[in-house]
Amino acid sequence: MAHMPGEREPSSLPSQEEIRGELAGIPLFEDLDESELDRLLVGAAPVRLETGAAAFHQGDEARTFQVLVRGRLKLSQVTADGQQVTLRYITPGEMFGGIAALNGKPFPASALAVAPSLAVRWEREAFQRHVQELPRLSWKLIGELSRRFSEAQSRFREMATERVERRVARALLRLAHQTGRRVEEGVLIDLPLSRQDLAEMIGTTQFTVSRVLSDWERRGLVEAGRARVILRQPHQLVLVAEDLAGSEG
């Protein structure tokens, strides 16, 4: 599973030197030299978020660019008909709200902490200056935005063309890659992940996700509690995700 920076729980706001060390370990900033990191600290402010607190709400004016250092956030959106949809989870090292902030548009979703979290925040104008003044940062940002766009395209294609069992397997494997933690039973997805959350992420119903997970539990592939999923046989889920397992959807 991928190692992400900042896995300890935040207890107090870090010093500027601690922020500098945290930022140096984040992929978006890892190519910056010491002087560039020092410049990046200008305008950087740490923000603590207790479980359930919002980093921002859907529709708020996007005035800040943020990067998660510790904890977990859930991005969710309320649709025009009032339905809440889980879009994705944010894990340490990822930016969030950045596209809206750089475009000056309202946040299209809400970001809620699902664990005690720490973010570093810049006002939009300050971060825009950093992007203009630090070419290596601008290239990394372009790469991150391209990756997000490619990921969104892949998820749209999956929802449009793939059977639900493959979509559930792919979603669980993505989350395990983001937050997976080895435990005695297998790989724990270290998120408070409900079946409804998973259904919203892949564009299906809670009933359908429950049916798939129940079948996989009987086969020993997963262990799925109320808000907890352990992948007992990740390699078998890879076969399902790649449509090599010969199972019915």
C-alpha positions as a printed NumPy array, in Angstrom:
array([[  0.   ,   0.   ,   0.   ],
       [  1.191,   3.548,  -0.74 ],
       [  2.884,   5.341,   2.13 ],
       [  1.383,   8.749,   2.7  ],
       [  2.91 ,  11.522,   4.784],
       [  1.418,  12.692,   8.048],
       [ -0.299,   9.639,   9.502],
       [ -0.248,  10.793,  13.152],
       [ -3.286,  12.523,  14.613],
       [ -3.071,  16.31 ,  14.983],
       [ -3.058,  17.474,  18.593],
       [ -1.95 ,  21.088,  18.263],
       [ -1.07 ,  23.483,  15.489],
       [  2.47 ,  22.925,  14.186],
       [  5.178,  25.556,  14.053],
       [  6.347,  27.091,  10.763],
       [  9.342,  24.75 ,  10.773],
       [  7.062,  21.74 ,  11.271],
       [  4.812,  22.95 ,   8.44 ],
       [  7.883,  23.251,   6.227],
       [  8.82 ,  19.646,   7.003],
       [  5.287,  18.417,   6.299],
       [  5.119,  20.25 ,   2.957],
       [  8.503,  18.854,   1.875],
       [  7.036,  15.338,   2.079],
       [  3.945,  16.093,  -0.019],
       [  4.144,  15.027,  -3.693],
       [  2.957,  18.411,  -4.986],
       [  5.918,  20.148,  -3.332],
       [  8.592,  17.449,  -3.188],
       [ 10.638,  18.869,  -6.102],
       [ 10.989,  22.329,  -4.546],
       [ 14.397,  23.276,  -3.131],
       [ 14.898,  24.821,   0.305],
       [ 14.583,  28.42 ,  -0.852],
       [ 11.396,  27.613,  -2.789],
       [  9.892,  25.878,   0.222],
       [ 10.696,  28.945,   2.31 ],
       [  8.847,  31.101,  -0.212],
       [  5.925,  28.681,  -0.155],
       [  5.583,  29.195,   3.592],
       [  4.577,  32.802,   2.99 ],
       [  0.839,  32.905,   3.59 ],
       [  0.665,  29.23 ,   4.66 ],
       [ -1.616,  28.695,   7.666],
       [ -2.301,  25.392,   9.486],
       [ -5.946,  24.535,  10.142],
       [ -7.183,  21.847,  12.553],
       [-10.407,  20.019,  11.755],
       [-12.08 ,  17.794,  14.324],
       [-14.192,  14.864,  13.135],
       [-17.377,  16.2  ,  11.524],
       [-15.991,  19.699,  10.92 ],
       [-16.181,  21.195,   7.432],
       [-13.157,  22.531,   5.592],
       [-15.674,  24.192,   3.276],
       [-19.276,  23.801,   2.16 ],
       [-20.703,  23.339,  -1.303],
       [-21.527,  26.741,  -2.779],
       [-19.074,  28.683,  -0.593],
       [-16.845,  31.145,  -2.401],
       [-13.561,  29.356,  -3.085],
       [-11.089,  31.728,  -1.481],
       [ -8.491,  29.216,  -0.287],
       [ -6.188,  26.533,  -1.684],
       [ -5.651,  23.637,   0.749],
       [ -3.509,  20.547,   1.186],
       [ -4.28 ,  17.794,   3.681],
       [ -1.384,  16.928,   5.975],
       [ -2.981,  14.492,   8.444],
       [ -6.343,  12.786,   8.826],
       [ -9.1  ,  12.029,   6.321],
       [-11.73 ,  14.13 ,   4.53 ],
       [-14.828,  13.137,   2.581],
       [-15.917,  15.122,  -0.454],
       [-19.682,  15.016,  -0.956],
       [-22.112,  16.87 ,  -3.156],
       [-25.838,  17.546,  -2.95 ],
       [-27.478,  17.123,  -6.352],
       [-30.232,  19.298,  -7.811],
       [-32.872,  16.842,  -6.537],
       [-31.466,  16.944,  -2.99 ],
       [-29.576,  13.656,  -3.032],
       [-26.206,  13.591,  -1.254],
       [-23.443,  11.846,  -3.199],
       [-20.024,  10.805,  -1.898],
       [-17.489,  11.791,  -4.554],
       [-14.168,  10.696,  -3.089],
       [-11.996,  10.643,   0.014],
       [ -9.031,  12.941,   0.544],
       [ -5.978,  11.438,   2.235],
       [ -2.721,  13.024,   3.492],
       [ -0.644,  14.622,   0.763],
       [ -3.578,  15.559,  -1.483],
       [ -4.809,  19.016,  -2.399],
       [ -8.524,  19.711,  -2.149],
       [-10.704,  22.562,  -3.348],
       [ -7.791,  23.678,  -5.47 ],
       [ -9.405,  23.74 ,  -8.893],
       [-12.297,  25.908,  -7.707],
       [ -9.9  ,  28.193,  -5.819],
       [ -7.624,  28.721,  -8.806],
       [-10.639,  29.35 , -11.055],
       [-12.333,  31.639,  -8.547],
       [-15.545,  29.578,  -8.707],
       [-17.726,  28.389,  -5.774],
       [-16.812,  25.052,  -4.232],
       [-18.792,  22.348,  -6.105],
       [-18.782,  20.017,  -3.089],
       [-18.392,  19.977,   0.685],
       [-15.292,  18.651,   2.453],
       [-15.925,  17.105,   5.886],
       [-13.345,  15.596,   8.235],
       [-14.023,  11.922,   8.982],
       [-11.074,  11.812,  11.408],
       [ -9.121,  14.483,  13.324],
       [ -7.314,  16.291,  10.524],
       [ -4.775,  18.978,   9.799],
       [ -4.622,  20.994,   6.593],
       [ -2.388,  23.785,   5.341],
       [ -4.258,  26.636,   3.718],
       [ -3.312,  29.58 ,   1.502],
       [ -5.505,  32.465,   0.421],
       [ -6.245,  32.161,  -3.29 ],
       [ -4.235,  35.242,  -4.302],
       [ -1.201,  34.134,  -2.286],
       [ -1.143,  30.665,  -3.827],
       [ -1.653,  32.066,  -7.327],
       [  1.471,  34.181,  -6.785],
       [  3.41 ,  31.088,  -5.709],
       [  2.31 ,  29.26 ,  -8.858],
       [  3.419,  32.193, -11.027],
       [  6.762,  32.574,  -9.258],
       [  7.716,  28.894,  -8.867],
       [  7.849,  27.133, -12.263],
       [  8.423,  23.696, -10.708],
       [  5.286,  24.125,  -8.624],
       [  3.229,  25.126, -11.649],
       [  4.35 ,  22.011, -13.569],
       [  3.572,  19.752, -10.61 ],
       [  0.163,  21.383, -10.285],
       [ -0.554,  20.798, -13.975],
       [  0.436,  17.155, -13.519],
       [ -1.855,  16.771, -10.503],
       [ -4.785,  18.368, -12.311],
       [ -4.185,  16.069, -15.3  ],
       [ -4.148,  13.052, -12.999],
       [ -7.433,  14.125, -11.402],
       [ -9.013,  14.632, -14.826],
       [ -7.833,  11.197, -15.988],
       [ -9.177,   9.622, -12.794],
       [-12.559,  11.299, -13.301],
       [-12.681,  10.051, -16.894],
       [-11.889,   6.505, -15.782],
       [-14.6  ,   6.549, -13.124],
       [-17.146,   7.901, -15.616],
       [-16.211,   5.157, -18.089],
       [-16.527,   2.519, -15.377],
       [-20.017,   3.708, -14.408],
       [-21.109,   3.849, -18.034],
       [-19.722,   0.53 , -19.279],
       [-18.73 ,  -1.869, -16.499],
       [-20.844,  -4.283, -14.491],
       [-21.349,  -3.38 , -10.862],
       [-19.158,  -6.113,  -9.375],
       [-16.112,  -4.778, -11.233],
       [-16.931,  -1.227, -10.105],
       [-17.163,  -2.273,  -6.458],
       [-13.855,  -4.151,  -6.717],
       [-12.098,  -1.227,  -8.4  ],
       [-13.408,   1.236,  -5.816],
       [-12.272,  -0.938,  -2.901],
       [ -8.83 ,  -1.433,  -4.43 ],
       [ -8.448,   2.329,  -5.012],
       [ -9.376,   3.033,  -1.404],
       [ -7.027,   0.31 ,  -0.174],
       [ -4.222,   1.893,  -2.199],
       [ -5.008,   5.271,  -0.616],
       [ -5.572,   4.242,   2.989],
       [ -4.905,   0.501,   3.254],
       [ -3.384,  -0.766,   6.487],
       [ -2.168,  -4.338,   7.054],
       [ -4.029,  -6.124,   9.831],
       [ -4.122,  -9.79 ,  10.835],
       [ -7.211, -10.481,   8.712],
       [ -5.919,  -8.777,   5.559],
       [ -5.915,  -5.14 ,   4.397],
       [ -8.107,  -2.723,   6.321],
       [ -9.494,   0.265,   4.434],
       [ -8.775,   2.826,   7.132],
       [-11.905,   4.918,   6.587],
       [-15.385,   4.991,   8.142],
       [-16.769,   3.585,   4.883],
       [-20.462,   2.71 ,   4.795],
       [-22.184,   0.712,   2.074],
       [-24.125,   3.848,   1.155],
       [-20.845,   5.782,   0.72 ],
       [-19.516,   3.059,  -1.552],
       [-22.764,   2.956,  -3.553],
       [-22.645,   6.727,  -4.092],
       [-19.03 ,   6.574,  -5.247],
       [-19.724,   4.038,  -8.002],
       [-23.199,   5.15 ,  -9.054],
       [-25.368,   2.291,  -7.817],
       [-27.696,   1.482,  -4.92 ],
       [-26.92 ,   0.489,  -1.353],
       [-28.912,  -2.712,  -1.908],
       [-26.699,  -3.68 ,  -4.845],
       [-23.477,  -2.989,  -2.928],
       [-24.793,  -5.   ,   0.037],
       [-25.6  ,  -7.917,  -2.258],
       [-22.115,  -7.905,  -3.774],
       [-20.346,  -7.583,  -0.417],
       [-22.472, -10.301,   1.15 ],
       [-21.563, -12.652,  -1.694],
       [-17.865, -11.811,  -1.302],
       [-18.075, -12.362,   2.457],
       [-19.474, -15.856,   1.866],
       [-16.555, -16.526,  -0.477],
       [-14.007, -15.15 ,   2.017],
       [-12.883, -12.244,  -0.177],
       [-13.836,  -9.451,   2.22 ],
       [-15.03 ,  -8.778,   5.736],
       [-17.564,  -5.948,   5.664],
       [-18.923,  -4.399,   8.839],
       [-21.249,  -1.456,   9.243],
       [-18.565,   1.143,   8.451],
       [-15.471,  -1.006,   8.02 ],
       [-14.14 ,  -3.127,   5.179],
       [-11.211,  -5.566,   5.269],
       [ -9.91 ,  -7.072,   2.039],
       [ -9.133, -10.653,   3.021],
       [ -8.024, -11.701,  -0.473],
       [ -6.991,  -8.547,  -2.388],
       [ -5.5  , -10.6  ,  -5.22 ],
       [ -8.919, -12.159,  -5.87 ],
       [-10.49 ,  -8.69 ,  -6.013],
       [ -7.874,  -7.717,  -8.596],
       [ -9.113, -10.631, -10.723],
       [-12.686,  -9.383, -10.348],
       [-11.661,  -5.799, -11.156],
       [ -9.872,  -6.951, -14.292],
       [-12.783,  -9.249, -15.216],
       [-10.629, -12.369, -14.935],
       [-12.544, -14.133, -12.164],
       [-15.447, -15.416, -14.221],
       [-17.995, -14.302, -11.603],
       [-21.403, -12.993, -12.375],
       [-22.388,  -9.34 , -11.776]])
